[in-house]
PDB file of C-alpha atoms and ligand atoms in Angstrom:
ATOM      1  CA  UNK C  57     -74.408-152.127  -8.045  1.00  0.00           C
ATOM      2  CA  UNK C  58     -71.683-154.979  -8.052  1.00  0.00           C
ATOM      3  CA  UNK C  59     -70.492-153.592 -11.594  1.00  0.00           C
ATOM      4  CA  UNK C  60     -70.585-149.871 -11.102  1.00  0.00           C
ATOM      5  CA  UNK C  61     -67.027-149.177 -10.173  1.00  0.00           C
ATOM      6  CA  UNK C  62     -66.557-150.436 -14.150  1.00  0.00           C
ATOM      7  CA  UNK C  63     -68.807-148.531 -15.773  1.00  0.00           C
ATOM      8  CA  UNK C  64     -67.291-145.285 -13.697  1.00  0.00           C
ATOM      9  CA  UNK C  65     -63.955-146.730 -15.306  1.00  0.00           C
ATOM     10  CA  UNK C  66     -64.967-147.261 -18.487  1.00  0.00           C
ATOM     11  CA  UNK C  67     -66.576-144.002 -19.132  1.00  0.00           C
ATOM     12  CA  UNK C  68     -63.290-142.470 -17.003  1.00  0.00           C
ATOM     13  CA  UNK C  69     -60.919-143.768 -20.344  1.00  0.00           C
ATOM     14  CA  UNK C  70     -63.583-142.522 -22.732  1.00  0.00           C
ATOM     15  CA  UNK C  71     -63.680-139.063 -21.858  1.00  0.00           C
ATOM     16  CA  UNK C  72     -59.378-139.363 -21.493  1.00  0.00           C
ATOM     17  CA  UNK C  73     -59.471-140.614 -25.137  1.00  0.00           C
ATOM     18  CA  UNK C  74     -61.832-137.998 -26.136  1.00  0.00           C
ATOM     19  CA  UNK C  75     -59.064-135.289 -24.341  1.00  0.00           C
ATOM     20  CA  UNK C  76     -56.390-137.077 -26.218  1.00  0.00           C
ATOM     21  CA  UNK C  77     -57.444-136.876 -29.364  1.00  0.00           C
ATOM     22  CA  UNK C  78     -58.863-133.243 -29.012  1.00  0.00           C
ATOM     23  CA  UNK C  79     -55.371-132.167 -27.909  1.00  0.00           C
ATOM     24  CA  UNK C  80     -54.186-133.114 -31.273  1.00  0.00           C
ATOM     25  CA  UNK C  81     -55.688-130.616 -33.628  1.00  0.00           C
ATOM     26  CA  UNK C  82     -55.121-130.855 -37.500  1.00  0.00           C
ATOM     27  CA  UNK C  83     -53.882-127.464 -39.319  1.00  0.00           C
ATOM     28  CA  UNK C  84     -55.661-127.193 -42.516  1.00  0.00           C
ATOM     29  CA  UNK C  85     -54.459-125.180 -45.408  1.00  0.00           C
ATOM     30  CA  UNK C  86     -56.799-122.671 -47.799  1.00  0.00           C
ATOM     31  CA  UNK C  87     -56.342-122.319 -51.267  1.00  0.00           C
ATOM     32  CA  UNK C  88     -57.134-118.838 -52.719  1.00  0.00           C
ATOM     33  CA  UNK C  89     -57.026-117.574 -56.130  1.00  0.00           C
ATOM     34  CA  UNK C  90     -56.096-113.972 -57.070  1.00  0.00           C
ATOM     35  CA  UNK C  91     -57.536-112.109 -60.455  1.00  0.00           C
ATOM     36  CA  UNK C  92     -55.538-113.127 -63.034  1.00  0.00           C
ATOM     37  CA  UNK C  93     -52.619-110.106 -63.987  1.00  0.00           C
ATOM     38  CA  UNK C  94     -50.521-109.484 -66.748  1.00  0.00           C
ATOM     39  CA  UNK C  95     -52.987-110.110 -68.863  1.00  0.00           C
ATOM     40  CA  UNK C  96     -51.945-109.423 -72.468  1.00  0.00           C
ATOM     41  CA  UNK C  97     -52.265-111.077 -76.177  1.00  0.00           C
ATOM     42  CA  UNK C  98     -49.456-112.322 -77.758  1.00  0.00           C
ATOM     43  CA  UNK C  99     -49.208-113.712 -81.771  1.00  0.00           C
ATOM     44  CA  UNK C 100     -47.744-117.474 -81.701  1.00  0.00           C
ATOM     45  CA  UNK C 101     -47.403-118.049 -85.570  1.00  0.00           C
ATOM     46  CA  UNK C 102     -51.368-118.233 -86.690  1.00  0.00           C
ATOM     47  CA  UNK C 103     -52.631-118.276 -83.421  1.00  0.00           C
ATOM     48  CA  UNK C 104     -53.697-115.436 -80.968  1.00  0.00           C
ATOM     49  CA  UNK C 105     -52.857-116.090 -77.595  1.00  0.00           C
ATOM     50  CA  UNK C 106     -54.608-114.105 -74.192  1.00  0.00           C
ATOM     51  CA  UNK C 107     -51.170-115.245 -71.924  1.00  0.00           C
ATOM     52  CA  UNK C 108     -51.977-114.055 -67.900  1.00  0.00           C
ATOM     53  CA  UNK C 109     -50.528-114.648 -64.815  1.00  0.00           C
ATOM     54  CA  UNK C 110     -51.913-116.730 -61.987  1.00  0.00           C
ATOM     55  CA  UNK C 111     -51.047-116.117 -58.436  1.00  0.00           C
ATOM     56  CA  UNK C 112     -52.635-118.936 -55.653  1.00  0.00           C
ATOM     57  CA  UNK C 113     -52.131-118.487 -52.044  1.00  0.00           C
ATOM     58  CA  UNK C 114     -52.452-119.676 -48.858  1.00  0.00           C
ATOM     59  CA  UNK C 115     -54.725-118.231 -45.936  1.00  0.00           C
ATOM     60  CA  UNK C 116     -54.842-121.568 -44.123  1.00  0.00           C
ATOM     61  CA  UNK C 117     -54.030-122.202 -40.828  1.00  0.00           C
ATOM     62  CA  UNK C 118     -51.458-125.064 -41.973  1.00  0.00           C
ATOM     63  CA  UNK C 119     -49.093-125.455 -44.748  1.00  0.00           C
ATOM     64  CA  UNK C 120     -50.299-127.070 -48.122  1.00  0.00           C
ATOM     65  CA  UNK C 121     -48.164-129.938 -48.353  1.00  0.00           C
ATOM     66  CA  UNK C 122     -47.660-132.686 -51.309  1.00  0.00           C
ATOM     67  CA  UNK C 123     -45.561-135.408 -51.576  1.00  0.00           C
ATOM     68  CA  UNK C 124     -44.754-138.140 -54.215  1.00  0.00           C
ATOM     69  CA  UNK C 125     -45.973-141.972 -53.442  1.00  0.00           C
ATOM     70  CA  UNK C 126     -45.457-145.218 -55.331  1.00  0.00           C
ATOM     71  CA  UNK C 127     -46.198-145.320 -59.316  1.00  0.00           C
ATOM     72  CA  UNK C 128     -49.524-145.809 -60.422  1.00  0.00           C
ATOM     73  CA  UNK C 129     -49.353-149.201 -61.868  1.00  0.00           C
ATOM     74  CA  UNK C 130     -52.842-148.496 -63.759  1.00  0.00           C
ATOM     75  CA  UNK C 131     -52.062-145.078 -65.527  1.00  0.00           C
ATOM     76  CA  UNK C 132     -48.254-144.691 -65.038  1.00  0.00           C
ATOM     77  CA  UNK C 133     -48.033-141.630 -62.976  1.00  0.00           C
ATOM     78  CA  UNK C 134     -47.042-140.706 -59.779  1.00  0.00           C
ATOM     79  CA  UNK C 135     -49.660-141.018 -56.686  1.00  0.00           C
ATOM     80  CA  UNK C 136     -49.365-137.827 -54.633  1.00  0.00           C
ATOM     81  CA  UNK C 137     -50.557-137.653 -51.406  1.00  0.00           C
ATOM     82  CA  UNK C 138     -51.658-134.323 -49.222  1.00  0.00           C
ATOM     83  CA  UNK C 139     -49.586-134.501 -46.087  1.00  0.00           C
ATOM     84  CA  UNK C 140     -51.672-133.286 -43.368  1.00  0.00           C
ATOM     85  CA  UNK C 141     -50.183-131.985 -40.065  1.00  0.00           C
ATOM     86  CA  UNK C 142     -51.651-131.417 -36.418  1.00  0.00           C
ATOM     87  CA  UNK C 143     -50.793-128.550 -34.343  1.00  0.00           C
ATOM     88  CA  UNK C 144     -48.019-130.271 -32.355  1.00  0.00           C
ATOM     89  CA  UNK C 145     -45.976-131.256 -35.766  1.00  0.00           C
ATOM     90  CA  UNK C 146     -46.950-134.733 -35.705  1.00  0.00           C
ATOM     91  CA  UNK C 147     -48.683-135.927 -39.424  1.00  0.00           C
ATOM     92  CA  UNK C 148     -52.725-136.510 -39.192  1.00  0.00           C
ATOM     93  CA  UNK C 149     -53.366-138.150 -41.736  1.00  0.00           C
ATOM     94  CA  UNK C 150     -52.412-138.419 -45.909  1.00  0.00           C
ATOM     95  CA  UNK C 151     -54.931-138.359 -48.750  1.00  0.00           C
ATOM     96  CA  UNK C 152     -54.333-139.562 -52.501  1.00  0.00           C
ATOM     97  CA  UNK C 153     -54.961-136.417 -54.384  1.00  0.00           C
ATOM     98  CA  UNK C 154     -53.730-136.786 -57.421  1.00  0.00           C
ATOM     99  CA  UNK C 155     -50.777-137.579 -59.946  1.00  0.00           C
ATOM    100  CA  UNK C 156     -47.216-135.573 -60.408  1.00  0.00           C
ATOM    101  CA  UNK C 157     -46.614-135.765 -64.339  1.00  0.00           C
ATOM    102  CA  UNK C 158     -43.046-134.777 -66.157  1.00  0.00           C
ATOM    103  CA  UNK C 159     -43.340-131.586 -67.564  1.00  0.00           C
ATOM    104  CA  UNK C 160     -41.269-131.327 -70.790  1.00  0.00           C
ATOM    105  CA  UNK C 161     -41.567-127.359 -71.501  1.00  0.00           C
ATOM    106  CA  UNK C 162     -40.545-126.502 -67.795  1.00  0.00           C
ATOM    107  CA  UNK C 163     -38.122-129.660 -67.003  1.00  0.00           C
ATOM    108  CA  UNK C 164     -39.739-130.839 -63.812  1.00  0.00           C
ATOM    109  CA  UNK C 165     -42.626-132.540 -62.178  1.00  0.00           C
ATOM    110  CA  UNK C 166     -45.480-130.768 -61.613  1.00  0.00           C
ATOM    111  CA  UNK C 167     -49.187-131.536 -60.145  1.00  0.00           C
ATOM    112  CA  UNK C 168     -51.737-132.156 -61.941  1.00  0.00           C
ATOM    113  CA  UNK C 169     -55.593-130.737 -61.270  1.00  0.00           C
ATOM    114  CA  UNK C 170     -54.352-127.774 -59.668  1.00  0.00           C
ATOM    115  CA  UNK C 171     -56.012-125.345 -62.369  1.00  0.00           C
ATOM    116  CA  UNK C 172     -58.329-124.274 -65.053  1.00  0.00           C
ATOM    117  CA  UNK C 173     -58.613-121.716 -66.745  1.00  0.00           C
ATOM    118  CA  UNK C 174     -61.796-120.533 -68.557  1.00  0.00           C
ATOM    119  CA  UNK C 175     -62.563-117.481 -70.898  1.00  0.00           C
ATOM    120  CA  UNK C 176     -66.222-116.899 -70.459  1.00  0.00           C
ATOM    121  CA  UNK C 177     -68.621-114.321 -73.008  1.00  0.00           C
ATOM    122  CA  UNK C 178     -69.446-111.750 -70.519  1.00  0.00           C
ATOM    123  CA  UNK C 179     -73.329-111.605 -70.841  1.00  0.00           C
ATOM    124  CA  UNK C 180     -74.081-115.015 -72.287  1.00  0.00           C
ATOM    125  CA  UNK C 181     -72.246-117.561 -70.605  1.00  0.00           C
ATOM    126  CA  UNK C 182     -71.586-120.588 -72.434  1.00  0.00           C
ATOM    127  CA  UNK C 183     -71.836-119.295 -75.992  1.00  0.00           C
ATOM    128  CA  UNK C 184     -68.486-118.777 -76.482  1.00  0.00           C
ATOM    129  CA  UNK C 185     -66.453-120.219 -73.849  1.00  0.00           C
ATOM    130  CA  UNK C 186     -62.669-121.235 -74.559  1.00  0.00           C
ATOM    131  CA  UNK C 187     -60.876-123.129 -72.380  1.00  0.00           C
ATOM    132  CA  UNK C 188     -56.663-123.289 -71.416  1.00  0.00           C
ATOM    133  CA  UNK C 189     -55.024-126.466 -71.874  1.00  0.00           C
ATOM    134  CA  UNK C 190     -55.077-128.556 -68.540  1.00  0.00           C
ATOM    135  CA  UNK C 191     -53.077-126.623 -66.135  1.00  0.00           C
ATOM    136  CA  UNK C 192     -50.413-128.454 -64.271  1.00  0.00           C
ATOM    137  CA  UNK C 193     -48.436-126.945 -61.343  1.00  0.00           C
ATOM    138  CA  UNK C 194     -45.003-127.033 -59.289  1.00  0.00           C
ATOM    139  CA  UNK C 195     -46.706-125.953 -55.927  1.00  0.00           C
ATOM    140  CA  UNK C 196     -43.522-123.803 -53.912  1.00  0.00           C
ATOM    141  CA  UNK C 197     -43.096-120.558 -51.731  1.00  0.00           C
ATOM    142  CA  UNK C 198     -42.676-117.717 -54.325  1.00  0.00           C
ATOM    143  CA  UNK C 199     -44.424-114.463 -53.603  1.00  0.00           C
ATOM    144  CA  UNK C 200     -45.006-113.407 -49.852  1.00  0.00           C
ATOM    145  CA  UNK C 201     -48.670-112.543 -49.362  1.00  0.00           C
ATOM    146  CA  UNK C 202     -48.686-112.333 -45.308  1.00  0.00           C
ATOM    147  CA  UNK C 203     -46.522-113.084 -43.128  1.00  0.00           C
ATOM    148  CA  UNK C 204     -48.404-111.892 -39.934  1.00  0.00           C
ATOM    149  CA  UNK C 205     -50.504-115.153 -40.323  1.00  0.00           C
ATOM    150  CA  UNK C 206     -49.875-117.796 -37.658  1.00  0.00           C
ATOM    151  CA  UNK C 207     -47.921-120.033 -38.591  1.00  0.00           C
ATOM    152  CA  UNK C 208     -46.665-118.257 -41.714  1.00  0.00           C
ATOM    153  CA  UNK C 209     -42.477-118.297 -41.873  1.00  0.00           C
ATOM    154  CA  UNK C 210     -40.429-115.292 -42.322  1.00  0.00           C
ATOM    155  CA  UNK C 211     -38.713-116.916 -45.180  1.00  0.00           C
ATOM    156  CA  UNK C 212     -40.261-119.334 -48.039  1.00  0.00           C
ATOM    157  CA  UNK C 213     -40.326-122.757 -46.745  1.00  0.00           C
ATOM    158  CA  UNK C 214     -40.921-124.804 -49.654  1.00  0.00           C
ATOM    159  CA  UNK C 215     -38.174-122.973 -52.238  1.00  0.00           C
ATOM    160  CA  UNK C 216     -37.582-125.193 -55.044  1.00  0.00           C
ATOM    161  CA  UNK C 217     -39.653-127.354 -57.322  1.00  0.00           C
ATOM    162  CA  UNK C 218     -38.700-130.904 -55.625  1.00  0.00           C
ATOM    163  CA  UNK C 219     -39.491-133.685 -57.309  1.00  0.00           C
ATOM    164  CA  UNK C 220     -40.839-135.225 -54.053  1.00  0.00           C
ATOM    165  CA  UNK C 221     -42.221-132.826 -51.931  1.00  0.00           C
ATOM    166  CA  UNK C 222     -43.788-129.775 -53.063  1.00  0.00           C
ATOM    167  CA  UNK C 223     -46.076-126.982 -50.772  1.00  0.00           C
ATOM    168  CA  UNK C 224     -47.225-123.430 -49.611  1.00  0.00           C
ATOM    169  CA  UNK C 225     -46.783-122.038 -46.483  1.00  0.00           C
ATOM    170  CA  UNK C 226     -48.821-120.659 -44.903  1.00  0.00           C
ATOM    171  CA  UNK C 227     -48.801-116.759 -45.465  1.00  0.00           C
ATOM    172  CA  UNK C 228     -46.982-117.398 -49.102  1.00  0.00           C
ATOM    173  CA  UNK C 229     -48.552-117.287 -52.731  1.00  0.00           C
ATOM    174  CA  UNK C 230     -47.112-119.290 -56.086  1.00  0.00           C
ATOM    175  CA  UNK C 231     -47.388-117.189 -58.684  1.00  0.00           C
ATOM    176  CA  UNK C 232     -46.812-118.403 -62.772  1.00  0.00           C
ATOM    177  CA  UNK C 233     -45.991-115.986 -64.870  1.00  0.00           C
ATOM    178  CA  UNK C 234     -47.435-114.927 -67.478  1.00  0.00           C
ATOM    179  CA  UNK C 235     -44.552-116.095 -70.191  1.00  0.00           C
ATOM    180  CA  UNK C 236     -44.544-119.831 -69.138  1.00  0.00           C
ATOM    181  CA  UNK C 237     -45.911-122.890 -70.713  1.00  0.00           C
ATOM    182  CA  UNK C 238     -49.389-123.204 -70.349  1.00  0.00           C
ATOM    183  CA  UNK C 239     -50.374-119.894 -68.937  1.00  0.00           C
ATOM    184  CA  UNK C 240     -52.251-119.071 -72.006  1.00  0.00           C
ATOM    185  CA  UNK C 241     -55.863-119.597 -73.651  1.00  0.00           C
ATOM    186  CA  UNK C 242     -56.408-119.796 -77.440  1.00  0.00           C
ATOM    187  CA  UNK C 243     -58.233-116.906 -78.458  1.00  0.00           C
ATOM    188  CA  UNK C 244     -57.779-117.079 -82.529  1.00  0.00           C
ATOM    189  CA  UNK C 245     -60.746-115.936 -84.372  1.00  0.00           C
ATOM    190  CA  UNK C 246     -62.776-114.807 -80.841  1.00  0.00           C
ATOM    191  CA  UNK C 247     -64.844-111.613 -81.707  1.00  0.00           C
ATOM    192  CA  UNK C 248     -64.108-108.597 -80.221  1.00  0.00           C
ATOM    193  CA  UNK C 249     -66.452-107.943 -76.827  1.00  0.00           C
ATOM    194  CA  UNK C 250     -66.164-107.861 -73.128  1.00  0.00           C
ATOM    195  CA  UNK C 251     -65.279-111.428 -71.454  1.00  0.00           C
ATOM    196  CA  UNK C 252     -64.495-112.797 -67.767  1.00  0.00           C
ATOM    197  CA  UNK C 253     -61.477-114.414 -67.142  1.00  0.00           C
ATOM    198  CA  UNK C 254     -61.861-117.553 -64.795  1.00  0.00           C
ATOM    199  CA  UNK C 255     -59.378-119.052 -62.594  1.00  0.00           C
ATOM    200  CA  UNK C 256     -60.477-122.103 -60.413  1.00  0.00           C
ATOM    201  CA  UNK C 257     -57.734-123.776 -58.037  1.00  0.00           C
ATOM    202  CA  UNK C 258     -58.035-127.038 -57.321  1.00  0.00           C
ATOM    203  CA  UNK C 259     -60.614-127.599 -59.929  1.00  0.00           C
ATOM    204  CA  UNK C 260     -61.644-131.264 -58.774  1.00  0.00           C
ATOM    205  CA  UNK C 261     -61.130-130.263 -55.021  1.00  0.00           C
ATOM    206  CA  UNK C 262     -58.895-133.243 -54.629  1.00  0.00           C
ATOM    207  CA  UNK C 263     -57.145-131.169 -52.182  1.00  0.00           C
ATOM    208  CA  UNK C 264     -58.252-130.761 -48.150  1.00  0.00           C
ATOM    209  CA  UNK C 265     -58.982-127.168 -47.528  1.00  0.00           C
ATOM    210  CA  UNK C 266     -60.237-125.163 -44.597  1.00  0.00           C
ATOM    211  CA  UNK C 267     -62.537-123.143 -46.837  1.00  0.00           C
ATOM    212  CA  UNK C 268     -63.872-124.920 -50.571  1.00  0.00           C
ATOM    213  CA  UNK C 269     -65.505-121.804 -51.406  1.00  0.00           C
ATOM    214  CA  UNK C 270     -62.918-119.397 -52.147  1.00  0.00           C
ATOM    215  CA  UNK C 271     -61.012-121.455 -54.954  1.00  0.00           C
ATOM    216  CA  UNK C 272     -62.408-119.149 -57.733  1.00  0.00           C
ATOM    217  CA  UNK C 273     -61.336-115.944 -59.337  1.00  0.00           C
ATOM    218  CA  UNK C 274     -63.125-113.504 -61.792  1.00  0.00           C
ATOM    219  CA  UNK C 275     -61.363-110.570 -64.254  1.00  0.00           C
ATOM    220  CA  UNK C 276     -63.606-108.994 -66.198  1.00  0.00           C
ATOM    221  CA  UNK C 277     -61.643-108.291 -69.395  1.00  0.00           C
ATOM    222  CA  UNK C 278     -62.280-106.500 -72.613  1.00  0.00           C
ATOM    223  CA  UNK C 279     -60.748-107.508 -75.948  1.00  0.00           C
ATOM    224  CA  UNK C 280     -60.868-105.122 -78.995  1.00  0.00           C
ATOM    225  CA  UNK C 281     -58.661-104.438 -82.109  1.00  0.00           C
ATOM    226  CA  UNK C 282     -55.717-106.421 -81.251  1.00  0.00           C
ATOM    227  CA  UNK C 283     -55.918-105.434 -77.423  1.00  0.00           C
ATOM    228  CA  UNK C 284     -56.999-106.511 -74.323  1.00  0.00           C
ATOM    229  CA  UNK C 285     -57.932-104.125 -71.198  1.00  0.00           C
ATOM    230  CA  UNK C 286     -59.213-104.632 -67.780  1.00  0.00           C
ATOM    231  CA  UNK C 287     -62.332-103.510 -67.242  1.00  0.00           C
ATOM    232  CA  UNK C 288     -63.086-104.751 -63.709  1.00  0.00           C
ATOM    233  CA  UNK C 289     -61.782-106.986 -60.549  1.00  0.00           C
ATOM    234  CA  UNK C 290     -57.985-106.745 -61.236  1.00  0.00           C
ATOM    235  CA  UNK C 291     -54.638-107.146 -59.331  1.00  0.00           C
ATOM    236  CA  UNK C 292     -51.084-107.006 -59.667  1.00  0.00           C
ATOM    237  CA  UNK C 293     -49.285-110.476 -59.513  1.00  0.00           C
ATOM    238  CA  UNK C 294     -45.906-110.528 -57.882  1.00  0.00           C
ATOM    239  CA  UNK C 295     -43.210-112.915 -57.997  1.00  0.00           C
ATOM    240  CA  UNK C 296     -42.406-115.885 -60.652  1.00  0.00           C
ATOM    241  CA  UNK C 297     -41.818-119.250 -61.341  1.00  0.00           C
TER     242      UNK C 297
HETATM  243 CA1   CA U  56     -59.931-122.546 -50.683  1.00  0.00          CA
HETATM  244 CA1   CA U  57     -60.204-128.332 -52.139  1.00  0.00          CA
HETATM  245 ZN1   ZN U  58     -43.457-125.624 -63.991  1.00  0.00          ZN
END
């Protein structure tokens, strides 16, 4: 019984650590993606664009937070790293997830992976699928989605496309209209029919999310004679980069 006293103290600091480090919870955002709106074709020389708008927000219970790291020296780019926060403030931890690439069409950095975009024949999937360009992103505060969250500010947080830090609060949405670069699919020559319109958010679920399961959003769209209608699943966007 000589060494009892040190067990009792041992175990004593263990379940003080375990305290500690429960005290210290992390707040993890949640990416969600809205229908796609604005949907409309457009004529770009020989080619028939369907252009949309894509609104992603965040349901989380922390702020989705990116920030630029040292240069890749293997491909070039930027490392970006997910900053992770607990609930006192302090930073948990900080990921790789991905690159920030120089985006010539809309002059600043923007991340890369956050997208895709994916035009699907409603009925048989995979016969005639077309696909948008890879989908890069300035993550930022534009369109309020709500506010009565906890933790979501009054006010967007993250307001400008930095160059370094990038995010979404917490309550707020970042919507890309449906006139910019890249918010398009190639749709020359498609026959006429009904098709879905698929957004995924973080496609490659590089990012740390409270929920991995809501990342996906479905339009079902019809496209006849030069036009394009919604048929099913729709929503007004709001806001703009
Ligand atoms: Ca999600
Ligand atoms: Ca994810
Ligand atoms: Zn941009």
């Amino acid at each position: 019984m000589k060494y009892a006293p040190y067990v009792a103290l041992a175990s004593g600091l263990f379940i003080l650590s375990a305290v500690g480090l429960s005290a210290a919870t992390e707040v993890i955002p949640n990416l969600k993606a809205l229908p796609a709106s604005d949907i409309r074709l457009a004529q770009s020389g020989s080619s028939t664009l369907l252009r949309f708008s894509t609104t992603g927000w965040n349901d989380g219970v922390g702020p989705l937070e990116v920030f630029a790291g040292e240069i890749d020296r293997e491909n070039g780019k930027q490392n970006v790293y997910q900053r992770i926060y607990n609930t006192d403030g302090t930073v948990s931890r900080e990921p790789l997830v991905g690159s920030f690439i120089w985006h010539e069409a809309h002059n600043h950095f923007h991340f890369e992976d956050y997208a895709t975009y994916t035009l699907q024949l409603a009925g048989a999937p995979g016969a005639s699928d077309r696909f948008g360009q890879k989908t890069t992103f300035c993550i930022m505060d534009t369109t309020r989605m709500n506010t009565k969250l906890s933790g979501a500010p009054k006010r967007p947080v993250y307001d400008t496309c930095g160059s370094v830090v990038q995010g979404m609060s917490v309550g707020w949405g970042d919507t890309y209209g449906y006139q910019l670069a890249g918010q398009e699919i190639d749709v020359t020559g498609l026959a006429d029919g009904d098709y879905k319109l698929i957004i995924e958010l973080d496609p490659k679920d590089k990012l740390d999310e409270t929920n991995e399961g809501d990342n996906v959003s479905i339009i079902d769209i019809r496209i006849s004679n030069g036009t394009v209608s919604v048929i099913g699943g729709g929503s007004r966007g709001r806001g703009n980069h």
